[in-house]
Coordinates of C-alpha atoms in Angstrom, one line a residue:
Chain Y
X1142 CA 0.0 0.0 0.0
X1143 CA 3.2 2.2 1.0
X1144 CA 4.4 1.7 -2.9
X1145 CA 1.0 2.5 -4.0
X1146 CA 1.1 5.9 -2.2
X1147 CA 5.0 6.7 -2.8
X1148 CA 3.9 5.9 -7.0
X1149 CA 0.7 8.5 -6.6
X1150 CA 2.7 11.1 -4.9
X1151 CA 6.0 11.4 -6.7
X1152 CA 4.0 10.6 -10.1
X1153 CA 2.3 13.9 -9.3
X1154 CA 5.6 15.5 -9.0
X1155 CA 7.0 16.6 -12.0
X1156 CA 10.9 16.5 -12.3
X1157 CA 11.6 19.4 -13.5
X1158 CA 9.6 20.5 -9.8
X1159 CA 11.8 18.5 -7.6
X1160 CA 14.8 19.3 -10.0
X1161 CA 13.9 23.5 -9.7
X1162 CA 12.2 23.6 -6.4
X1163 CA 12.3 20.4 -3.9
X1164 CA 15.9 20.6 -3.8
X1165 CA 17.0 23.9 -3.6
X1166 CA 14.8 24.0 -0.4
X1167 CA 15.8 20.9 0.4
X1168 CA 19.7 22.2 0.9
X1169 CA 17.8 25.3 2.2
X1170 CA 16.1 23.6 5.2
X1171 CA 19.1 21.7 5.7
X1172 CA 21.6 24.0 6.1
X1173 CA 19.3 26.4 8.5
X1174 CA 18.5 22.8 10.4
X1175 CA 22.6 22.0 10.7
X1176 CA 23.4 25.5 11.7
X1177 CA 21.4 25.2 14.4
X1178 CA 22.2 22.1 15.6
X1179 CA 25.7 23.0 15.2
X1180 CA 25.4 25.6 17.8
X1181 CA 23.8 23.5 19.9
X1182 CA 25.9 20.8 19.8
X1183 CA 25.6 18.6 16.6
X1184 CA 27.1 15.5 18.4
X1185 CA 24.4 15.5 21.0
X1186 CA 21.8 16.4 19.2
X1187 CA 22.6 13.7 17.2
X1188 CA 22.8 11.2 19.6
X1189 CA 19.7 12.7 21.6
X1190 CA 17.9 12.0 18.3
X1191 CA 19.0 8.4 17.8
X1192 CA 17.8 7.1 21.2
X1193 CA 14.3 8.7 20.4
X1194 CA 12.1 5.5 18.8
X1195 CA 12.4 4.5 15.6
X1196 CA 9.0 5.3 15.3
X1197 CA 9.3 8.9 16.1
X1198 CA 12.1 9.4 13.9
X1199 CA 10.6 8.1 10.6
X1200 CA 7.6 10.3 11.8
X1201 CA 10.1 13.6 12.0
X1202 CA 11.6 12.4 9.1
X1203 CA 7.8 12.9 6.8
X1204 CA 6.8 15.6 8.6
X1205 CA 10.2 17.1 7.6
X1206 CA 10.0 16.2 3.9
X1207 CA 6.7 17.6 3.5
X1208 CA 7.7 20.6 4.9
X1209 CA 10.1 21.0 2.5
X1210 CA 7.5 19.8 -0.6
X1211 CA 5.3 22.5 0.8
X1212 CA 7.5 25.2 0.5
X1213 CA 8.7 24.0 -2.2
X1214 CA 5.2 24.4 -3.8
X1215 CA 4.8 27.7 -2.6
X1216 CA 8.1 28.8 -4.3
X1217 CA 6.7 27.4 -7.4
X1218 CA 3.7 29.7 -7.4
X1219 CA 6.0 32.5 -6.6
X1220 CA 8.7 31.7 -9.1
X1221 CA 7.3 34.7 -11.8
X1222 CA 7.2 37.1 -8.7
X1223 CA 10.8 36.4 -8.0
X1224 CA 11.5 36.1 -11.7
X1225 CA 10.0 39.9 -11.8
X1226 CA 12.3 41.1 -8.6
X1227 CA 15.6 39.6 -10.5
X1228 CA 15.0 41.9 -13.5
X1229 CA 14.0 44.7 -11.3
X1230 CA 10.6 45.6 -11.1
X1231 CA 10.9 47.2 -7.5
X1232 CA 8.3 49.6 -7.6
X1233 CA 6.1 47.7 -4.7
X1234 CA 8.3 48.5 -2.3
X1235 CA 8.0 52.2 -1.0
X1236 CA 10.5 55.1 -0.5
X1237 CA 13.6 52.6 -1.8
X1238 CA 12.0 50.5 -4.5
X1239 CA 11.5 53.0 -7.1
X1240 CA 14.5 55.1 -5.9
X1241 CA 16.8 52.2 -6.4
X1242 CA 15.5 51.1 -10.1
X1243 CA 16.1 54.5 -11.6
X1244 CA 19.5 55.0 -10.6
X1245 CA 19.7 51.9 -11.4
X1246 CA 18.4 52.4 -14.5
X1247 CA 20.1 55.8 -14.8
X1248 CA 23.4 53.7 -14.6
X1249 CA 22.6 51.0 -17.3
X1250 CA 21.6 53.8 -19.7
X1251 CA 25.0 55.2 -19.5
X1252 CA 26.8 51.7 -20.2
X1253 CA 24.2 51.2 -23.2
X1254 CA 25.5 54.7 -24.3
X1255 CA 29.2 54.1 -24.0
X1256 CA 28.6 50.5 -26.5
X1257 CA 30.0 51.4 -29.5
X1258 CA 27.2 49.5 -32.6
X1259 CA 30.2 48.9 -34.7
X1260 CA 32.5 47.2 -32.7
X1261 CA 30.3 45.4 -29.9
X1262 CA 27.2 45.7 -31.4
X1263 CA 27.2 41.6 -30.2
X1264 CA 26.9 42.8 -26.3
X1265 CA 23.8 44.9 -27.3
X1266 CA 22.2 41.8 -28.9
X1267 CA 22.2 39.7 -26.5
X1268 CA 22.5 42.0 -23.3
X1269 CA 21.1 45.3 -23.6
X1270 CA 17.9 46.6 -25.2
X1271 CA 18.4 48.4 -28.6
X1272 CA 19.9 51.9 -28.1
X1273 CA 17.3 53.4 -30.0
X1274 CA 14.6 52.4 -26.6
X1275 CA 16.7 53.6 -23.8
X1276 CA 13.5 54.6 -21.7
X1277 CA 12.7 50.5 -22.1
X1278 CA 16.6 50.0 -19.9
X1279 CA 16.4 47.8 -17.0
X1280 CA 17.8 48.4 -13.0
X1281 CA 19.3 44.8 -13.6
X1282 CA 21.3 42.6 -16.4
X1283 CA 18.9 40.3 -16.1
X1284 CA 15.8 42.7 -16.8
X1285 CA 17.7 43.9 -20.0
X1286 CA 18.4 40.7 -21.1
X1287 CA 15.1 39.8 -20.6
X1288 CA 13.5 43.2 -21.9
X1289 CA 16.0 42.3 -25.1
X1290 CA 14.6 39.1 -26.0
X1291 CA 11.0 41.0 -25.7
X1292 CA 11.8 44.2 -27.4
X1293 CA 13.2 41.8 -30.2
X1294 CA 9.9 41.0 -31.8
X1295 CA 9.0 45.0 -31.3
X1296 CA 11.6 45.8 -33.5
X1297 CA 11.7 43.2 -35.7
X1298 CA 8.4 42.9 -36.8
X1299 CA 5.7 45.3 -34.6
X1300 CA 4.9 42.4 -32.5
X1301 CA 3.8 43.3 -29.2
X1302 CA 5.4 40.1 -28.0
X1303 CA 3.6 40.0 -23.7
X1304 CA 0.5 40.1 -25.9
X1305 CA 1.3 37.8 -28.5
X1306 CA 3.6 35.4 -26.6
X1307 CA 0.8 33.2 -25.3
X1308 CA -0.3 32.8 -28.3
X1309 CA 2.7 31.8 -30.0
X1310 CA 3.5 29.3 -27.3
X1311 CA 0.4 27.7 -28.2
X1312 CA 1.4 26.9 -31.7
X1313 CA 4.8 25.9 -31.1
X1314 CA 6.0 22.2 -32.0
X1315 CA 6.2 20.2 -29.2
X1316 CA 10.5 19.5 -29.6
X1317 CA 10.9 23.4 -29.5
X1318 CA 8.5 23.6 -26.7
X1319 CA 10.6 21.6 -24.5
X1320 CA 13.7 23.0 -25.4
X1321 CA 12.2 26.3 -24.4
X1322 CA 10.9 24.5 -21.0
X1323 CA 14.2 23.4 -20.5
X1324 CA 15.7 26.7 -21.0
X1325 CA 13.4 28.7 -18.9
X1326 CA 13.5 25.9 -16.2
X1327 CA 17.3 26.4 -15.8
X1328 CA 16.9 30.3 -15.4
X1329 CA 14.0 29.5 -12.6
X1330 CA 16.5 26.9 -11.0
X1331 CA 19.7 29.5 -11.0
X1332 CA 17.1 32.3 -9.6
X1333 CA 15.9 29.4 -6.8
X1334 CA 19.4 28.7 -5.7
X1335 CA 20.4 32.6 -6.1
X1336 CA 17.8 33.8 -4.0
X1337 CA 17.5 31.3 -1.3
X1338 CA 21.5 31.5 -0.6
X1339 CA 20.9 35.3 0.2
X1340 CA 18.2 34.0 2.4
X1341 CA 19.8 31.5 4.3
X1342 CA 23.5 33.8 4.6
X1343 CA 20.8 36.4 6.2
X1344 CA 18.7 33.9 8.4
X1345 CA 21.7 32.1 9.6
X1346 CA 23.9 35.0 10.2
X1347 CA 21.4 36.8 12.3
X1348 CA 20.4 33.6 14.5
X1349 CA 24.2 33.3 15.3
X1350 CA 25.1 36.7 16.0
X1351 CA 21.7 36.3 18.7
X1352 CA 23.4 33.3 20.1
X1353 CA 26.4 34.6 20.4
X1354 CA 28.3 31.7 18.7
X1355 CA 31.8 30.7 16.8
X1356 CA 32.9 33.7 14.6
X1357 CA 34.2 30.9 12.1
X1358 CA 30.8 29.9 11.4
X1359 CA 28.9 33.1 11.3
X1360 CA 31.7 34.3 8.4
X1361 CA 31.0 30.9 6.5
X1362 CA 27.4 31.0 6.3
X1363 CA 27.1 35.0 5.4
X1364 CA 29.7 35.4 3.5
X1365 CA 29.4 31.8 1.6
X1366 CA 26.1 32.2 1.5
X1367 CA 26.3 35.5 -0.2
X1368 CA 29.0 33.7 -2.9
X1369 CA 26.7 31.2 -3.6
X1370 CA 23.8 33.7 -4.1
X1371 CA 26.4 35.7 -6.5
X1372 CA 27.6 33.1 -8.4
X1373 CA 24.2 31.6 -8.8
X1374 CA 23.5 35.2 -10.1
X1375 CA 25.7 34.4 -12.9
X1376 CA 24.7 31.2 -14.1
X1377 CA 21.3 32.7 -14.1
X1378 CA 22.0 35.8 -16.3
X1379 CA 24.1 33.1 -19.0
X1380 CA 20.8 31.1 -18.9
X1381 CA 18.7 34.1 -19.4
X1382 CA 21.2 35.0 -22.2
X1383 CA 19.9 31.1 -24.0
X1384 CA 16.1 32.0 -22.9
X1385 CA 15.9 35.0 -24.7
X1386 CA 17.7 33.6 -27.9
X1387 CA 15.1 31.0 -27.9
X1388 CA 12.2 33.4 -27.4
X1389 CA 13.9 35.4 -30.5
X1390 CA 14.0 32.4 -32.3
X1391 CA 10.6 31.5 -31.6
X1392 CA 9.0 34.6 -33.4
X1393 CA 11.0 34.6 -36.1
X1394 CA 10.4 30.6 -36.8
X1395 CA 6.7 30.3 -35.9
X1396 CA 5.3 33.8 -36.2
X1397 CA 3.9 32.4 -40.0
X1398 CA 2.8 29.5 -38.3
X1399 CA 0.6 31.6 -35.8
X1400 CA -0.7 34.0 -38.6
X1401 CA -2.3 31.1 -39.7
X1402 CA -3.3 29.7 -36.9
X1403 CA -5.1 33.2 -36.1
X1404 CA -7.1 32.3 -40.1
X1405 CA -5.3 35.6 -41.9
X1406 CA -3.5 35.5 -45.2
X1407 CA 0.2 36.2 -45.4
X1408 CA 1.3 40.3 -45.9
X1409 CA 3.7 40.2 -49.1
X1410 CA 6.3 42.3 -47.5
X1411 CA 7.9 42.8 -44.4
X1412 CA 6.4 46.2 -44.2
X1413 CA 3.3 44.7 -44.7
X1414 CA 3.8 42.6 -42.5
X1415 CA 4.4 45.3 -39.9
X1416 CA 1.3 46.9 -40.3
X1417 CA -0.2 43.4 -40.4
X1418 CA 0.5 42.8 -36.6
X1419 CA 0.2 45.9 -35.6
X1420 CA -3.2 46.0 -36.3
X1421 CA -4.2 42.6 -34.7
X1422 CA -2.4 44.0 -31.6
X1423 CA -5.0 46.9 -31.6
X1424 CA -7.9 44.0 -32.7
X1425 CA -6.5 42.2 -29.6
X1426 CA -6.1 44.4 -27.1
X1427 CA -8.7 47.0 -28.0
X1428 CA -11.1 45.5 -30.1
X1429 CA -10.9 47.3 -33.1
X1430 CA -8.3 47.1 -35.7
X1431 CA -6.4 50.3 -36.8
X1432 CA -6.2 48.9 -40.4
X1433 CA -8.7 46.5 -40.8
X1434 CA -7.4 45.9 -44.5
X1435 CA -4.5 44.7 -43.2
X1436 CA -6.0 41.8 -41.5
X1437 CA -7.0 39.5 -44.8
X1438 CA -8.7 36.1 -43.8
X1439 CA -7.1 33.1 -45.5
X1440 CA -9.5 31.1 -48.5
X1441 CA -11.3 34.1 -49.5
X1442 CA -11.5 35.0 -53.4
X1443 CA -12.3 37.8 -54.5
X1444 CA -15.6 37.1 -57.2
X1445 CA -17.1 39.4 -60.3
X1446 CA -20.9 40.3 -59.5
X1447 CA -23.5 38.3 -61.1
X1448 CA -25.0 40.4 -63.8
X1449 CA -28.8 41.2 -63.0
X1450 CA -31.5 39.5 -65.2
X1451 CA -32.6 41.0 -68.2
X1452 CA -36.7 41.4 -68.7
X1453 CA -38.7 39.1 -71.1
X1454 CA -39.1 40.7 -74.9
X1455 CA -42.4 40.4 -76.9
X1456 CA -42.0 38.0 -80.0
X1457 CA -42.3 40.3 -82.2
X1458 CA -39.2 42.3 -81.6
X1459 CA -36.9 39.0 -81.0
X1460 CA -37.9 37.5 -84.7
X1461 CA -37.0 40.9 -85.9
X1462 CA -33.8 41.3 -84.0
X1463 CA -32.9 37.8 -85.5
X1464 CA -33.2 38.7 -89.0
X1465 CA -31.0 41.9 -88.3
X1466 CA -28.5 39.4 -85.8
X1467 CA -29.0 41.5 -83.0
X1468 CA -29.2 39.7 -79.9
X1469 CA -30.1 36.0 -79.6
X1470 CA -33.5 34.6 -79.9
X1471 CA -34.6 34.0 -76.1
Chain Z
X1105 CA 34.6 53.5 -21.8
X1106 CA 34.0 51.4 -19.3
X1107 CA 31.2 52.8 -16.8
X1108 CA 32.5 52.3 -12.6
X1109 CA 29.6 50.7 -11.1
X1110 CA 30.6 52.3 -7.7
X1111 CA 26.9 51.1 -6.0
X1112 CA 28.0 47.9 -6.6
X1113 CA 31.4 48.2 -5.3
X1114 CA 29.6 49.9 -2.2
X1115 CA 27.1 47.1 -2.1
X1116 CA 30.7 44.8 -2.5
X1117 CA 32.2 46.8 0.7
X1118 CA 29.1 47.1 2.6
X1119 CA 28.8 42.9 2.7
X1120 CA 32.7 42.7 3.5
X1121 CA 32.0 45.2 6.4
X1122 CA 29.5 43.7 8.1
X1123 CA 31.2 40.1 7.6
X1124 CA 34.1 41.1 9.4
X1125 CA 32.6 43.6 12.1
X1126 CA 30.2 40.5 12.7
X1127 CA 33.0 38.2 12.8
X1128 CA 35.3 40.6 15.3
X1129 CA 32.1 41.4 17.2
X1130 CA 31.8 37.3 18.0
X1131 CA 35.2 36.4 18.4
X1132 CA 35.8 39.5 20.4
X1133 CA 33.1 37.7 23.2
X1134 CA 34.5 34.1 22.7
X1135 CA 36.2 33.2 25.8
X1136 CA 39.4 30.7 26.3
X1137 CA 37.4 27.4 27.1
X1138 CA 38.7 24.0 29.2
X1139 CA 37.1 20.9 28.3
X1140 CA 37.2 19.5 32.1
X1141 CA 35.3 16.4 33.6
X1142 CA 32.2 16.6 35.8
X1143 CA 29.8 14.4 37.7
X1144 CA 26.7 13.6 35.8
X1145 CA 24.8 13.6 38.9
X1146 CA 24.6 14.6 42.9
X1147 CA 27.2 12.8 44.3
X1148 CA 27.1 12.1 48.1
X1149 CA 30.2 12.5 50.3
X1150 CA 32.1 9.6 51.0
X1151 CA 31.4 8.4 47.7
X1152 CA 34.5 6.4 45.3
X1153 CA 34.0 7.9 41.8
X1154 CA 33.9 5.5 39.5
X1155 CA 34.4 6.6 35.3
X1156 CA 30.6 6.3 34.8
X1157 CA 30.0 8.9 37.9
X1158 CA 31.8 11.4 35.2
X1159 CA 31.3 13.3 31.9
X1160 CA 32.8 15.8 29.5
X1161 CA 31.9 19.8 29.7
X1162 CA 33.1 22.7 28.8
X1163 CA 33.8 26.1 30.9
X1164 CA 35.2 29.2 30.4
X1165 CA 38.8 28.7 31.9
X1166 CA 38.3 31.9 34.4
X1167 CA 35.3 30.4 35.8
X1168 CA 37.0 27.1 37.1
X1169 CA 38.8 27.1 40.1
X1170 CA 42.1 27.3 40.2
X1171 CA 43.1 23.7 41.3
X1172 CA 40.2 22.0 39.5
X1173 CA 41.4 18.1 38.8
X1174 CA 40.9 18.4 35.2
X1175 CA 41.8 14.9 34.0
X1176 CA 39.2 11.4 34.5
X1177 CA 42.3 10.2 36.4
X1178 CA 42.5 12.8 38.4
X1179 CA 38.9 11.9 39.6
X1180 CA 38.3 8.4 39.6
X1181 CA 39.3 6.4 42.2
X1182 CA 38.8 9.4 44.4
X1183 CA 37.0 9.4 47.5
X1184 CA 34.5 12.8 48.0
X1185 CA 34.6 14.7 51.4
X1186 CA 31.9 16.8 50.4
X1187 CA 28.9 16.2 48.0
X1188 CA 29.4 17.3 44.6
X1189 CA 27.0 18.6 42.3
X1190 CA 26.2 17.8 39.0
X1191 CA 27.9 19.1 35.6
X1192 CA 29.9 21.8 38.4
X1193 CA 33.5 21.6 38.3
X1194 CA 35.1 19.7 41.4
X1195 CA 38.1 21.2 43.3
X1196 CA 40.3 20.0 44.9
X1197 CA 38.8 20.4 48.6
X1198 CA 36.4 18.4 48.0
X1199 CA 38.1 14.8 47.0
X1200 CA 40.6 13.0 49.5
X1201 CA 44.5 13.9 48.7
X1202 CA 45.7 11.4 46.3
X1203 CA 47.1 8.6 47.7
X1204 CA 48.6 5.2 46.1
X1205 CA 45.6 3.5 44.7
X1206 CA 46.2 -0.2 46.7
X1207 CA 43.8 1.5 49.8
X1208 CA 41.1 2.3 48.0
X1209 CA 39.8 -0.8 45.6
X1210 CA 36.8 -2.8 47.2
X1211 CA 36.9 -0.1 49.7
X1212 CA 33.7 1.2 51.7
X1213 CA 33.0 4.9 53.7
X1214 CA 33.3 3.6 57.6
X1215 CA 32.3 6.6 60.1
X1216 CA 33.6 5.5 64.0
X1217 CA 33.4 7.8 66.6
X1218 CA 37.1 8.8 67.8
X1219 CA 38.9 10.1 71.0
X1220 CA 41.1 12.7 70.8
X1221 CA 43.8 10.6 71.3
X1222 CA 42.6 8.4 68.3
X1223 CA 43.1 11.5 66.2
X1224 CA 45.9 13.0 67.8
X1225 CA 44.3 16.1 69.3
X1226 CA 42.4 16.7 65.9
X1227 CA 46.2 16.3 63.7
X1228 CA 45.1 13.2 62.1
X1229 CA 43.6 14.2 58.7
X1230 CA 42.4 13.3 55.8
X1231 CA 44.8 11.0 53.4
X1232 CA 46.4 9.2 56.2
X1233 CA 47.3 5.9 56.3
X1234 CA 45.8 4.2 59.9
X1235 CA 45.9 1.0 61.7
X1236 CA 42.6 0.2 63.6
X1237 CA 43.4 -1.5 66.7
X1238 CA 41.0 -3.0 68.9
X1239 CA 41.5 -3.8 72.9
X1240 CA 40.0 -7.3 74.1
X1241 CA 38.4 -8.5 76.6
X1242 CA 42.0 -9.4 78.2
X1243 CA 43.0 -5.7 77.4
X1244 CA 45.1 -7.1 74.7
X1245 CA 45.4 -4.6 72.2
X1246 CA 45.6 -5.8 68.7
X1247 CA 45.5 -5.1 65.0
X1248 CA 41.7 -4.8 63.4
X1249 CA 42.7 -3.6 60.6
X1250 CA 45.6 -2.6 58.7
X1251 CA 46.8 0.2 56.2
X1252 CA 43.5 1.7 56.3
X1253 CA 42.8 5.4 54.4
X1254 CA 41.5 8.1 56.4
X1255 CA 39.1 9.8 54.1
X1256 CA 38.0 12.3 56.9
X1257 CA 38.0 13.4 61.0
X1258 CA 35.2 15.8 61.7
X1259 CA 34.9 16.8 65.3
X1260 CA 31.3 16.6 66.4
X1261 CA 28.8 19.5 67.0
X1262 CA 25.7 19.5 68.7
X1263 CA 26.0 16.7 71.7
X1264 CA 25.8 16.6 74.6
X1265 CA 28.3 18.0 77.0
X1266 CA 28.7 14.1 78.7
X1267 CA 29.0 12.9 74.8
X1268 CA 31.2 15.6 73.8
X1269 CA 33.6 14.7 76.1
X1270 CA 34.1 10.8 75.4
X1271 CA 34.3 10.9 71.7
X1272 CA 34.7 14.8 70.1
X1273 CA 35.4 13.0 66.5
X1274 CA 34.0 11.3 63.9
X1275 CA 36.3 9.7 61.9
X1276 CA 35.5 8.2 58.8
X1277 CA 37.6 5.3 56.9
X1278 CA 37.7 3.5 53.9
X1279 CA 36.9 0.2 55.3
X1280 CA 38.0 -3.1 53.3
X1281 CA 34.0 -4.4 52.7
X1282 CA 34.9 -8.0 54.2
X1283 CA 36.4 -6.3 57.4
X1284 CA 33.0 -3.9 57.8
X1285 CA 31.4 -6.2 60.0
X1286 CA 34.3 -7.0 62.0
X1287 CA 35.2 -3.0 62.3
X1288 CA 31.2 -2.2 63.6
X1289 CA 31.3 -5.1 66.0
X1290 CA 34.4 -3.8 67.3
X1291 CA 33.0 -0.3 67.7
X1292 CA 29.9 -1.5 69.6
X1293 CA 31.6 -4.0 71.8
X1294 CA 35.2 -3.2 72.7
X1295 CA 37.3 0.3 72.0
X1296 CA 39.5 1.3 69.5
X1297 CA 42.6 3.3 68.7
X1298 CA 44.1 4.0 65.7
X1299 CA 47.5 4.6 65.2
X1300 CA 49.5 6.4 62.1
X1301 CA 51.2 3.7 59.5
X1302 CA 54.7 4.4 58.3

């Protein structure tokens, strides 16, 4: 019956979850639980734990592991939140929050200024948005990556990609679907491990400096914690770097593919095509297209009128008009 | 040209500050530590401390006193003169003096009253090495027993001014357990005298 249950729960957890999530707060948990203990005494908490009943310690040992799937699940809900705070959306938070993102901001303006086009026009590619949007700069390198891969379809082809995105996704092969998945579930990981390092270097370091404990282990858990949180950092902003390439690639790719999906005809140029999406952004989002005759539905011909039917003439007139060969007999 | 990202080197010096003032701020309250033994539990006086009487703590090194016996041989094997409590440091007051190890094994806390002769006029302390003599019936004095440990002389309080003056000491010895029977019988039937052994 054990089996039965341990096949229905972890068949309900997906890898990628216990990949992403279950253990990053697994180490999480663990690390707060040994830096506790090893103030106390890991020895004799040790032992104290082993001469509890067996019984008792298999019980801790569930109640600790669905501790950790909870949270685990309530990170997952909150992974977009956090996503959001990475690439600096910090206008919740009052007095600091929007303080912080435009100097922030302010900064990363100057840095896309100082990029040269011709000789690292690569940096601005994949890192920065383009220098003609400098009011769309991020407070963080991971916002302008990520506002790069976004702005991409803007630029590229007047697609208003946070509308059209969900939509796209929808008609995307399943093969590039999960290379996308995979992609975006190694950023979430990185931003996982990231942000619960800084949590656990704080948590930790404040518990020890209350108890008053070795100075060794309060500069190992801050600092290394803080490392960790960095260099997580990192590996997040090269993963971003792959996301956004693949988002890039997904419009270019499979934009055709959702035009017809959506039932219109394909524009014949590319500035056709700009006004083409344009207006179904305006359809979408406010109902009413600014050129309708851009949006052509596929299959439909265009056909000459039927001519109208002419009336009935008397006898007389047709056997006359056929001697002359005017007109035909009917 | 290269734009200095000075908040993040202020962020950068900011985390490197409060590492290290954290860091000072705990070592500068660590103390010098002794890992000493203590009893696990009340100990009575009288008592031979045995290893399992004994585990490992440790103290700030100003707290213990200054003769603290800080080794497990230092304490077992060791007769208490005065209960000890637990998981507190023992000095050395409170044990018997060390003495060679053959009067102590099988050994068992013995309090007789005493004369002041037995305990030369309140001289005979504790750590000495005693023969227990007893007089017969033919006021024959002979040995009881020999090479006997002294683990204490306490002069008695609290009697009777007709008690006081027989027997103004207790003294308690480490009595071999098959002569403890013999010793009491003594005590109750004939009298004793101890004398100092070389």
């Amino acid at each position: 019956m054990f089996t039965n249950v341990l096949n229905e729960v972890t068949g309900r957890l997906d890898s990628r979850f216990i990949l992403t999530l279950f253990f990053p707060s697994l180490l999480f948990w663990g690390g707060l639980t040994v830096v506790f203990a090893a103030d106390k005494g890991l020895v004799t908490l040790l032992t104290q734990w082993r001469a509890q009943d067996i019984g008792v310690q298999l019980m801790q040992i569930i109640i600790a592991l669905a501790w950790v799937t909870f949270f685990a699940y309530l990170l997952s809900n909150q992974i977009v939140w956090l996503t959001k705070q990475f690439e600096g959306y910090w206008e919740w938070m009052p007095l600091l929050g929007k303080r912080l993102a435009e100097t922030r901001q302010k900064h990363y303006q100057r840095v896309l200024a100082g990029i040269d086009p011709a000789v690292d026009f690569e940096r601005i590619y994949y890192t920065f948005p383009f220098p003609n949007e400098p009011e769309e700069v991020m407070p963080t390198r991971l916002g302008n990556i990520m506002k790069n891969s976004e702005r991409y379809s803007y630029q590229r082809y007047d697609m208003d990609a946070v509308l059209l995105w969900p939509r796209l996704y929808s008609v995307l092969p399943e093969s590039f679907m999960k290379t996308l998945d995979g992609a975006k579930a190694s950023l979430d990981f990185m931003l996982v491990i990231s942000s619960l390092s800084a949590l656990f270097a704080f948590i930790a370091s404040i518990y020890l400096l209350a108890m008053q404990s070795a100075w060794w282990l309060f500069l190992l858990c801050f600092l290394g914690g803080l490392v960790v949180a960095r260099l997580a950092y990192k590996s997040a902003l090269e993963a971003a770097i792959t996301y956004g390439q693949l988002i890039k690639s997904a419009f270019d790719l499979y934009k055709g593919e959702l035009r017809k999906q959506l039932g219109y005809e394909q524009p014949k140029s590319l500035a056709e095509e700009r006004i083409f999406w344009r207006s179904l952004y305006e359809l979408v989002y406010r109902g009413e297209a600014g050129d309708p005759e851009a949006l052509r539905y596929l299959g439909v011909k265009e056909t000459q009128p039927a001519p109208s039917p002419q009336p009935a003439r008397p006898w007389l007139i047709r056997w006359l008009q056929s001697l002359f060969g005017q007109g035909s007999t009917s | 040209m290269r734009w200095l990202d000075w908040q993040r080197w202020l962020l950068t010096l900011v985390v490197l500050a409060l590492s290290l003032g954290g860091a000072f701020y705990l070592y500068s309250l660590e103390q010098p530590v002794t890992t000493l033994y203590v009893p696990e539990a009340d100990l009575p006086a009288y008592h031979l401390i045995a290893a399992t009487d004994l585990m490992t703590t440790t103290l700030p090194t100003a707290v213990l006193a200054s003769k603290s016996p800080l080794q497990e041989t230092g304490l077992v094997g060791r007769y208490t003169i005065q209960p000890l409590t637990a998981e507190k440091p023992v000095a050395a007051a409170q044990l018997v003096p060390v003495v060679d190890e053959k009067y102590v094994p099988d050994t068992t806390a013995v309090a007789i009253p005493a004369t002041a002769a037995m305990v030369y006029n309140g001289q005979l302390a504790s750590g000495a090495i005693v023969t227990v003599w007893t007089v017969t019936d033919t006021e024959q004095a002979k040995p009881l027993l020999g090479e006997v440990l002294v683990l204490d002389v306490q002069k008695v309080a609290g009697q009777s001014d007709t008690e006081e003056k027989a027997f103004p000491y207790i003294v308690v010895l480490a009595v071999p357990r098959p002569k403890q029977a013999e010793l009491l019988t003594a005590v109750a039937t004939g009298s004793l005298m101890l004398t100092l052994t070389p």
